[in-house]
CSV table of C-alpha atoms in Angstrom, one decimal:
chain,number,residue,atom,x,y,z
D,1,MET,CA,0.1,0.1,-0.2
D,2,THR,CA,1.2,3.5,-0.5
D,3,ILE,CA,0.2,6.4,1.5
D,4,VAL,CA,-0.7,9.5,-0.3
D,5,CYS,CA,-1.1,12.8,1.8
D,6,ARG,CA,-3.8,15.6,0.5
D,7,PRO,CA,-4.3,13.8,-2.7
D,8,ASP,CA,-5.6,15.0,-5.9
D,9,GLU,CA,-6.4,13.6,-9.4
D,10,LEU,CA,-3.1,12.7,-10.5
D,11,ILE,CA,-2.0,10.5,-7.6
D,12,SER,CA,-5.3,8.7,-7.6
D,13,ASP,CA,-3.7,7.0,-10.9
D,14,LEU,CA,-1.3,5.2,-8.6
D,15,GLY,CA,-3.9,2.5,-8.2
D,16,ASP,CA,-6.3,0.7,-5.6
D,17,ASP,CA,-4.0,0.1,-3.1
D,18,VAL,CA,-3.4,3.5,-1.8
D,19,LEU,CA,-4.3,5.0,1.7
D,20,HIS,CA,-5.6,8.8,1.4
D,21,VAL,CA,-4.5,10.5,4.3
D,22,GLU,CA,-5.4,14.5,4.7
D,23,ASP,CA,-2.3,15.6,6.6
D,24,LEU,CA,1.3,14.6,7.7
D,25,ASP,CA,0.4,13.5,11.1
D,26,ALA,CA,-2.1,11.1,9.7
D,27,ALA,CA,0.7,9.8,7.6
D,28,LEU,CA,3.0,9.5,10.6
D,29,LEU,CA,0.3,7.7,12.3
D,30,ALA,CA,-0.9,5.3,9.2
D,31,LEU,CA,3.0,4.6,9.1
D,32,SER,CA,3.5,3.5,12.8
D,33,ASN,CA,0.3,1.3,12.5
D,34,ASP,CA,2.0,-0.2,9.2
D,35,PRO,CA,5.5,-1.3,9.8
D,36,THR,CA,5.9,-2.6,6.4
D,37,GLU,CA,4.9,0.4,4.5
D,38,ASP,CA,7.8,2.0,2.8
D,39,LEU,CA,6.2,4.9,0.6
D,40,VAL,CA,4.6,8.2,0.7
D,41,VAL,CA,3.6,10.4,-1.7
D,42,VAL,CA,3.1,14.2,-0.6
D,43,GLY,CA,0.7,15.9,-2.8
D,44,PRO,CA,1.0,19.5,-4.5
D,45,ARG,CA,-1.6,20.8,-1.8
D,46,THR,CA,0.9,20.4,1.1
D,47,ASP,CA,2.7,22.9,2.1
D,48,ALA,CA,6.9,22.2,0.9
D,49,ALA,CA,8.3,23.3,4.3
D,50,GLU,CA,6.0,20.7,6.4
D,51,ALA,CA,7.1,18.5,3.4
D,52,LEU,CA,10.6,18.8,3.8
D,53,ARG,CA,10.2,18.5,7.8
D,54,PHE,CA,8.5,15.5,7.3
D,55,ALA,CA,10.9,14.2,5.0
D,56,ALA,CA,14.2,14.8,7.3
D,57,HIS,CA,12.3,13.0,10.2
D,58,LEU,CA,11.6,10.0,8.8
D,59,ARG,CA,15.3,10.0,7.0
D,60,MET,CA,16.4,9.7,10.9
D,61,GLU,CA,13.9,7.7,12.2
D,62,ARG,CA,12.4,5.2,9.1
D,63,PRO,CA,15.2,5.2,7.0
D,64,THR,CA,13.8,2.8,4.7
D,65,THR,CA,10.4,4.7,4.0
D,66,GLY,CA,10.8,6.7,1.0
D,67,VAL,CA,9.0,10.4,0.6
D,68,ILE,CA,8.2,11.5,-3.0
D,69,LEU,CA,7.1,15.2,-3.5
D,70,VAL,CA,4.4,16.3,-5.9
D,71,ARG,CA,4.7,19.9,-7.1
D,72,GLU,CA,3.3,22.2,-9.3
D,73,GLN,CA,6.2,23.4,-10.2
D,74,VAL,CA,9.8,22.1,-10.1
D,75,ASP,CA,12.9,24.6,-9.7
D,76,VAL,CA,16.6,23.9,-9.3
D,77,GLU,CA,16.1,25.8,-5.4
D,78,LEU,CA,13.5,23.5,-4.5
D,79,LEU,CA,14.7,20.2,-6.0
D,80,THR,CA,18.2,21.0,-4.2
D,81,GLU,CA,16.4,21.4,-0.7
D,82,ALA,CA,14.2,18.3,-1.0
D,83,LEU,CA,17.5,16.2,-1.9
D,84,ARG,CA,18.9,17.3,1.3
D,85,ALA,CA,15.9,16.8,3.3
D,86,GLY,CA,16.0,13.5,2.2
D,87,VAL,CA,13.1,13.3,-0.4
D,88,ARG,CA,14.1,10.9,-2.9
D,89,GLU,CA,12.4,12.5,-6.0
D,90,VAL,CA,10.3,15.6,-6.8
D,91,VAL,CA,7.7,15.2,-9.9
D,92,ARG,CA,5.6,17.6,-11.5
D,93,ALA,CA,1.9,17.3,-11.0
D,94,ASP,CA,1.1,16.8,-14.6
D,95,ASP,CA,3.6,14.0,-15.1
D,96,THR,CA,1.5,10.6,-14.3
D,97,VAL,CA,4.2,8.4,-16.0
D,98,ALA,CA,7.4,10.3,-14.3
D,99,LEU,CA,5.2,9.7,-10.7
D,100,VAL,CA,4.5,5.9,-11.2
D,101,ALA,CA,8.0,5.4,-12.2
D,102,ALA,CA,9.2,7.0,-9.0
D,103,CYS,CA,7.3,5.1,-7.0
D,104,GLN,CA,8.7,1.9,-8.6
D,105,ARG,CA,12.5,3.3,-7.9
D,106,SER,CA,11.6,4.2,-4.4
D,107,ARG,CA,10.2,0.9,-3.7
D,108,ALA,CA,12.9,-0.7,-5.2
D,109,LEU,CA,15.4,1.1,-3.1
D,110,SER,CA,13.9,1.1,0.1
D,111,ASP,CA,13.9,-3.0,-0.8
D,112,ARG,CA,17.4,-2.9,-1.0
D,113,ALA,CA,17.8,-0.5,2.2
D,114,ARG,CA,16.0,-3.4,4.1
D,115,ALA,CA,18.1,-5.9,2.9
D,116,GLU,CA,21.4,-4.1,3.9
D,117,LEU,CA,19.9,-3.5,7.2
D,118,HIS,CA,18.7,-7.3,8.3
D,119,VAL,CA,21.9,-9.2,6.9
D,120,PRO,CA,21.1,-12.7,7.4
D,121,ASP,CA,23.3,-14.8,9.8
D,122,GLU,CA,23.5,-17.6,7.1
D,123,PRO,CA,24.9,-16.9,3.4
D,124,GLU,CA,22.4,-16.6,1.0
D,125,GLN,CA,21.9,-19.2,-1.7
D,126,GLY,CA,23.4,-18.3,-5.1
D,127,GLU,CA,25.6,-15.3,-5.1
D,128,ARG,CA,24.8,-12.0,-6.9
D,129,GLY,CA,26.7,-10.4,-9.2
D,130,LYS,CA,28.4,-6.4,-8.7
D,131,VAL,CA,26.9,-4.0,-11.0
D,132,VAL,CA,29.3,-1.0,-12.0
D,133,THR,CA,28.1,1.8,-13.8
D,134,VAL,CA,30.6,4.3,-15.8
D,135,PHE,CA,29.5,7.7,-15.9
D,136,ALA,CA,30.7,10.9,-17.5
D,137,ALA,CA,28.6,14.2,-17.2
D,138,LYS,CA,30.8,15.4,-20.6
D,139,GLY,CA,30.9,14.0,-23.8
D,140,GLY,CA,34.3,12.9,-25.4
D,141,CYS,CA,35.8,11.8,-22.1
D,142,GLY,CA,36.4,8.2,-23.0
D,143,LYS,CA,33.6,6.8,-21.2
D,144,THR,CA,32.5,3.9,-23.4
D,145,THR,CA,36.5,2.8,-24.3
D,146,ILE,CA,36.7,2.6,-20.4
D,147,ALA,CA,33.7,0.7,-20.2
D,148,VAL,CA,34.5,-1.7,-22.8
D,149,ASN,CA,38.1,-2.3,-21.9
D,150,LEU,CA,37.1,-2.7,-18.3
D,151,ALA,CA,34.8,-5.1,-19.3
D,152,VAL,CA,37.2,-7.3,-21.0
D,153,ALA,CA,39.6,-6.9,-18.1
D,154,LEU,CA,37.1,-8.4,-15.9
D,155,ALA,CA,36.1,-11.0,-18.1
D,156,GLY,CA,39.8,-11.9,-18.4
D,157,ILE,CA,40.5,-12.8,-14.7
D,158,ASP,CA,40.0,-16.4,-13.6
D,159,GLY,CA,37.1,-16.8,-15.3
D,160,THR,CA,35.0,-14.1,-14.4
D,161,ARG,CA,31.4,-13.7,-16.3
D,162,VAL,CA,30.9,-10.0,-17.3
D,163,CYS,CA,27.6,-8.5,-19.3
D,164,LEU,CA,28.5,-4.8,-20.8
D,165,VAL,CA,24.8,-2.8,-21.0
D,166,ASP,CA,25.2,-0.2,-23.6
D,167,LEU,CA,22.7,1.9,-21.4
D,168,ASP,CA,23.2,5.1,-24.0
D,169,LEU,CA,19.7,4.2,-25.3
D,170,ALA,CA,19.7,7.1,-28.0
D,171,PHE,CA,23.5,7.1,-29.3
D,172,GLY,CA,24.9,3.9,-28.1
D,173,ASP,CA,28.3,3.4,-29.4
D,174,VAL,CA,29.5,-0.2,-27.8
D,175,ALA,CA,28.3,-2.2,-30.7
D,176,ILE,CA,30.6,-0.4,-33.4
D,177,SER,CA,33.5,-0.2,-30.8
D,178,VAL,CA,33.9,-3.8,-31.0
D,179,GLN,CA,32.5,-4.5,-34.4
D,180,LEU,CA,29.1,-6.4,-33.4
D,181,ASP,CA,25.7,-6.5,-35.4
D,182,PRO,CA,23.2,-5.3,-33.2
D,183,VAL,CA,20.5,-7.8,-34.1
D,184,ARG,CA,19.2,-7.9,-30.6
D,185,THR,CA,18.9,-4.9,-28.5
D,186,ILE,CA,17.4,-3.9,-24.9
D,187,SER,CA,14.2,-2.7,-26.8
D,188,ASP,CA,13.7,-6.3,-27.7
D,189,ALA,CA,13.1,-6.5,-23.7
D,190,LEU,CA,9.7,-4.4,-24.2
D,191,PRO,CA,7.4,-7.2,-24.6
D,192,MET,CA,8.7,-9.1,-21.4
D,193,ALA,CA,8.5,-6.0,-19.2
D,194,GLY,CA,7.3,-7.1,-15.6
D,195,HIS,CA,8.3,-10.7,-16.0
D,196,LEU,CA,12.0,-11.2,-17.1
D,197,ASP,CA,13.5,-14.4,-16.3
D,198,THR,CA,17.1,-15.3,-16.8
D,199,THR,CA,15.9,-17.2,-20.2
D,200,GLY,CA,14.2,-14.2,-21.8
D,201,THR,CA,17.1,-11.7,-20.5
D,202,ALA,CA,19.4,-14.2,-22.2
D,203,SER,CA,18.0,-14.3,-25.5
D,204,LEU,CA,18.6,-10.1,-25.8
D,205,LEU,CA,22.7,-10.8,-25.3
D,206,THR,CA,25.0,-10.8,-27.8
D,207,PRO,CA,28.2,-12.7,-27.2
D,208,TYR,CA,31.5,-11.3,-27.5
D,209,ARG,CA,34.2,-13.4,-26.8
D,210,PRO,CA,34.2,-16.1,-24.0
D,211,GLY,CA,33.1,-14.8,-20.3
D,212,LEU,CA,31.6,-11.6,-22.0
D,213,ASP,CA,28.1,-10.8,-23.1
D,214,MET,CA,26.9,-7.5,-24.1
D,215,LEU,CA,23.2,-6.1,-24.0
D,216,LEU,CA,23.5,-3.6,-27.0
D,217,ALA,CA,21.7,-0.3,-27.3
D,218,PRO,CA,18.8,0.3,-29.8
D,219,VAL,CA,19.3,1.3,-33.0
D,220,THR,CA,15.8,2.4,-34.4
D,221,PRO,CA,15.2,5.9,-34.1
D,222,GLY,CA,12.4,6.6,-31.1
D,223,ASP,CA,13.0,3.3,-29.5
D,224,ALA,CA,15.0,5.0,-26.7
D,225,GLU,CA,12.0,6.8,-25.7
D,226,LYS,CA,10.1,3.5,-25.5
D,227,ILE,CA,12.0,2.1,-22.7
D,228,PRO,CA,10.9,2.7,-19.0
D,229,ALA,CA,13.3,3.2,-16.3
D,230,SER,CA,11.5,0.5,-14.2
D,231,LEU,CA,12.7,-2.1,-17.2
D,232,VAL,CA,16.0,-1.3,-16.9
D,233,SER,CA,16.1,-1.7,-13.4
D,234,GLU,CA,14.4,-5.3,-13.9
D,235,LEU,CA,17.0,-6.3,-16.4
D,236,LEU,CA,19.8,-5.1,-14.1
D,237,GLY,CA,18.3,-7.2,-11.2
D,238,VAL,CA,18.1,-10.3,-13.6
D,239,LEU,CA,21.8,-9.6,-14.9
D,240,ARG,CA,23.4,-9.7,-11.9
D,241,GLY,CA,22.0,-13.2,-11.2
D,242,MET,CA,23.5,-14.6,-14.2
D,243,PHE,CA,26.9,-12.6,-14.2
D,244,ASP,CA,29.8,-11.9,-11.7
D,245,PHE,CA,29.8,-8.4,-12.9
D,246,VAL,CA,27.6,-6.5,-15.0
D,247,VAL,CA,29.4,-3.1,-16.3
D,248,VAL,CA,26.7,-0.2,-17.4
D,249,ASP,CA,28.0,2.3,-19.9
D,250,THR,CA,25.8,5.4,-19.6
D,251,PRO,CA,25.0,8.5,-21.4
D,252,ALA,CA,26.6,12.1,-20.5
D,253,GLN,CA,23.6,12.9,-18.6
D,254,PHE,CA,21.8,12.6,-15.2
D,255,SER,CA,18.7,10.9,-16.8
D,256,GLU,CA,16.2,8.7,-15.4
D,257,HIS,CA,17.9,5.5,-16.7
D,258,VAL,CA,21.1,6.3,-15.2
D,259,LEU,CA,20.1,7.0,-11.7
D,260,THR,CA,18.4,4.0,-11.7
D,261,ALA,CA,21.6,2.2,-12.9
D,262,MET,CA,23.3,4.1,-10.1
D,263,ASP,CA,20.6,2.9,-7.5
D,264,VAL,CA,21.3,-0.4,-7.9
D,265,SER,CA,25.0,-0.3,-8.5
D,266,ASP,CA,27.7,-1.7,-6.2
D,267,HIS,CA,30.5,0.7,-7.8
D,268,HIS,CA,30.3,4.2,-9.9
D,269,VAL,CA,33.2,4.6,-11.8
D,270,LEU,CA,33.2,8.5,-12.4
D,271,LEU,CA,35.2,9.7,-15.5
D,272,THR,CA,37.2,12.8,-16.2
D,273,THR,CA,39.7,14.3,-18.3
D,274,PRO,CA,42.3,17.1,-17.4
D,275,ASP,CA,40.3,20.1,-18.9
D,276,THR,CA,38.4,22.7,-17.2
D,277,PRO,CA,34.8,21.7,-18.4
D,278,ALA,CA,35.1,18.2,-18.1
D,279,LEU,CA,36.4,18.5,-14.2
D,280,LYS,CA,33.6,21.2,-13.7
D,281,ASN,CA,31.0,18.7,-14.6
D,282,LEU,CA,32.7,15.9,-12.7
D,283,ARG,CA,32.7,18.6,-9.7
D,284,ILE,CA,28.8,19.2,-10.3
D,285,THR,CA,28.4,14.9,-10.6
D,286,LEU,CA,29.9,14.7,-7.1
D,287,ASP,CA,27.8,17.3,-5.4
D,288,MET,CA,24.9,15.6,-6.9
D,289,LEU,CA,25.9,12.1,-5.9
D,290,ASP,CA,26.2,13.2,-2.6
D,291,LEU,CA,22.8,15.3,-2.4
D,292,LEU,CA,21.4,11.8,-3.5
D,293,SER,CA,22.9,10.2,-0.5
D,294,TYR,CA,25.2,7.5,-2.8
D,295,SER,CA,28.0,6.4,-0.4
D,296,ARG,CA,31.3,7.6,-1.1
D,297,ASP,CA,32.9,4.2,-0.5
D,298,ILE,CA,31.7,2.8,-3.8
D,299,ARG,CA,33.0,5.8,-5.8
D,300,SER,CA,36.0,5.6,-7.9
D,301,VAL,CA,37.0,8.7,-9.8
D,302,VAL,CA,39.1,8.1,-12.8
D,303,ALA,CA,41.2,10.7,-15.0
D,304,ASN,CA,41.3,9.6,-18.7
D,305,ARG,CA,44.5,10.8,-20.7
D,306,SER,CA,46.0,11.9,-17.4
D,307,ASP,CA,49.4,12.5,-18.9
D,308,SER,CA,48.2,15.2,-21.7
D,309,LYS,CA,50.3,18.1,-21.7
D,310,VAL,CA,47.7,20.5,-20.9
D,311,GLY,CA,48.8,22.3,-17.7
D,312,LEU,CA,46.7,20.4,-15.5
D,313,THR,CA,48.7,17.6,-13.2
D,314,PRO,CA,46.9,14.6,-11.7
D,315,GLY,CA,47.2,16.7,-8.4
D,316,ASP,CA,45.3,19.6,-9.8
D,317,VAL,CA,42.3,17.3,-11.0
D,318,GLU,CA,42.4,16.2,-7.2
D,319,ARG,CA,42.1,19.6,-5.8
D,320,VAL,CA,39.4,20.9,-8.4
D,321,VAL,CA,37.5,17.9,-7.6
D,322,ARG,CA,38.4,17.4,-4.1
D,323,SER,CA,39.0,13.5,-4.5
D,324,PRO,CA,41.6,11.1,-4.9
D,325,LEU,CA,42.1,9.7,-8.3
D,326,SER,CA,41.5,5.9,-8.2
D,327,LEU,CA,42.7,5.3,-11.7
D,328,GLN,CA,45.1,7.4,-13.9
D,329,VAL,CA,45.0,6.1,-17.4
D,330,PRO,CA,47.8,7.6,-20.0
D,331,SER,CA,47.3,9.1,-23.2
D,332,SER,CA,48.3,7.0,-26.3
D,333,ARG,CA,47.7,7.1,-29.9
D,334,SER,CA,47.3,3.2,-29.8
D,335,VAL,CA,43.7,3.9,-28.2
D,336,PRO,CA,42.1,5.4,-31.0
D,337,ILE,CA,43.9,2.8,-33.3
D,338,SER,CA,42.3,0.1,-31.4
D,339,ILE,CA,39.0,1.6,-31.5
D,340,ASN,CA,38.9,2.1,-35.3
D,341,LYS,CA,40.1,-1.4,-35.6
D,342,GLY,CA,37.0,-2.3,-33.4
D,343,VAL,CA,39.3,-4.8,-31.0
D,344,PRO,CA,39.6,-3.3,-27.2
D,345,ILE,CA,43.3,-2.2,-26.6
D,346,VAL,CA,43.0,-4.4,-23.2
D,347,LEU,CA,42.4,-7.5,-25.7
D,348,ALA,CA,44.8,-6.3,-28.8
D,349,THR,CA,47.8,-5.4,-26.3
D,350,PRO,CA,47.4,-6.7,-22.9
D,351,ASN,CA,51.2,-5.2,-22.2
D,352,HIS,CA,50.1,-1.7,-23.0
D,353,PRO,CA,50.5,0.7,-20.0
D,354,VAL,CA,46.6,1.6,-20.8
D,355,SER,CA,45.9,-1.9,-20.5
D,356,GLN,CA,47.8,-2.4,-17.5
D,357,ALA,CA,46.3,0.5,-15.8
D,358,ILE,CA,42.9,-0.8,-16.4
D,359,THR,CA,43.3,-4.3,-15.8
D,360,LYS,CA,45.2,-3.5,-12.3
D,361,PHE,CA,42.1,-1.0,-11.3
D,362,ALA,CA,39.7,-4.2,-12.2
D,363,ARG,CA,41.5,-6.5,-9.9
D,364,GLU,CA,42.2,-4.3,-7.2
D,365,ARG,CA,39.3,-2.0,-6.9
D,366,LEU,CA,36.7,-4.4,-8.0
D,367,ILE,CA,37.8,-7.6,-7.4
D,368,GLY,CA,40.2,-6.7,-4.5
D,369,ARG,CA,43.5,-9.0,-5.9
D,370,PRO,CA,46.6,-7.3,-5.9
D,371,VAL,CA,48.5,-7.7,-9.4
D,372,ALA,CA,51.7,-9.6,-9.5
D,373,THR,CA,54.8,-8.0,-8.4
D,374,LYS,CA,56.1,-8.4,-12.6
D,375,ALA,CA,53.1,-6.7,-13.9
D,376,LYS,CA,53.5,-3.2,-10.9
D,377,ALA,CA,57.2,-3.2,-12.2
D,378,PHE,CA,55.9,-3.1,-15.7
D,379,ALA,CA,53.3,-0.3,-15.1
D,380,ARG,CA,56.2,1.6,-13.4
D,381,ARG,CA,58.3,1.5,-16.1
D,382,GLY,CA,55.7,2.1,-18.8
D,383,ALA,CA,53.3,4.2,-17.3
D,384,GLY,CA,55.4,6.3,-15.9
D,385,ARG,CA,54.0,8.3,-12.7
D,386,ARG,CA,51.1,6.5,-10.9
């Protein structure tokens, strides 16, 4: 059941399993009477300041319960204050689709929060893989290249099973980067939405090499708009049960689909290059992730083309973004050459400094296994500063 405070015509579209209350005190009483309830939708007629105080209270007293705020108008100031108070999402009163999707995401986040708060004493049957989302808020940082090579590096470690998901639904480049024919794409999952299983999901995948499959982006114009964020969440949930790692390549924007991937991720790989626009966008990204209460412990900041002679050192980058660098990938002409050939550099030239840096990151940061001494020595000789 969903608790709705001061319902209006839009919020009534949430379905029959809804409890309508007239004020936030009544909402608190309803929550106390039902310890399993995990969602409160606050309608546009409720005072914004009262709604934010209510969300801040629940964030401390009942962290698994989500609050969604519905407003007639949404601006940056309101969004910032709402996120700080603990509101999970703010949606416009005239957007039914966005409200329904926000409720689905909030419930998924509540389920995950409850699972983390109530860890069973005995290990669960069957292990779940890790979701790693690669994101850059500015295009041209080499995000797809890093995501592809990271997936290849993970798949080459002790039989690890990996799936690379191209979540850049409108302009995905994963297929062309590795010269795959996108016969099956994520849009083929639409008829299975709501009842996806491993068999149906496996039918969507395109094999690339042993241990590495890919879920490719749509190629037909307009298909991207048909894919709801709820389907992305469902797909990632099934894939993490099929693979050891699910690497997600994203578009260069905080879309609803990207936030869905961030929500279910075990690790965020945040990419930048040593230039002012990219660093500015990374700083905004880090602030946004903090506002959304994502853990900093699952965050890795990566500097691509880190040794470019552009007047900014890795130390300068760390000072600007106020975060340490987990990975520095050197600049090399071999990278665009590998892209044009359609063969990831980690696969084509495993001993290249770029390959060594990405493989080292995959082993030590994502899998937690130190690289061999010989590999470290090579990295020092070939890659220079680390």
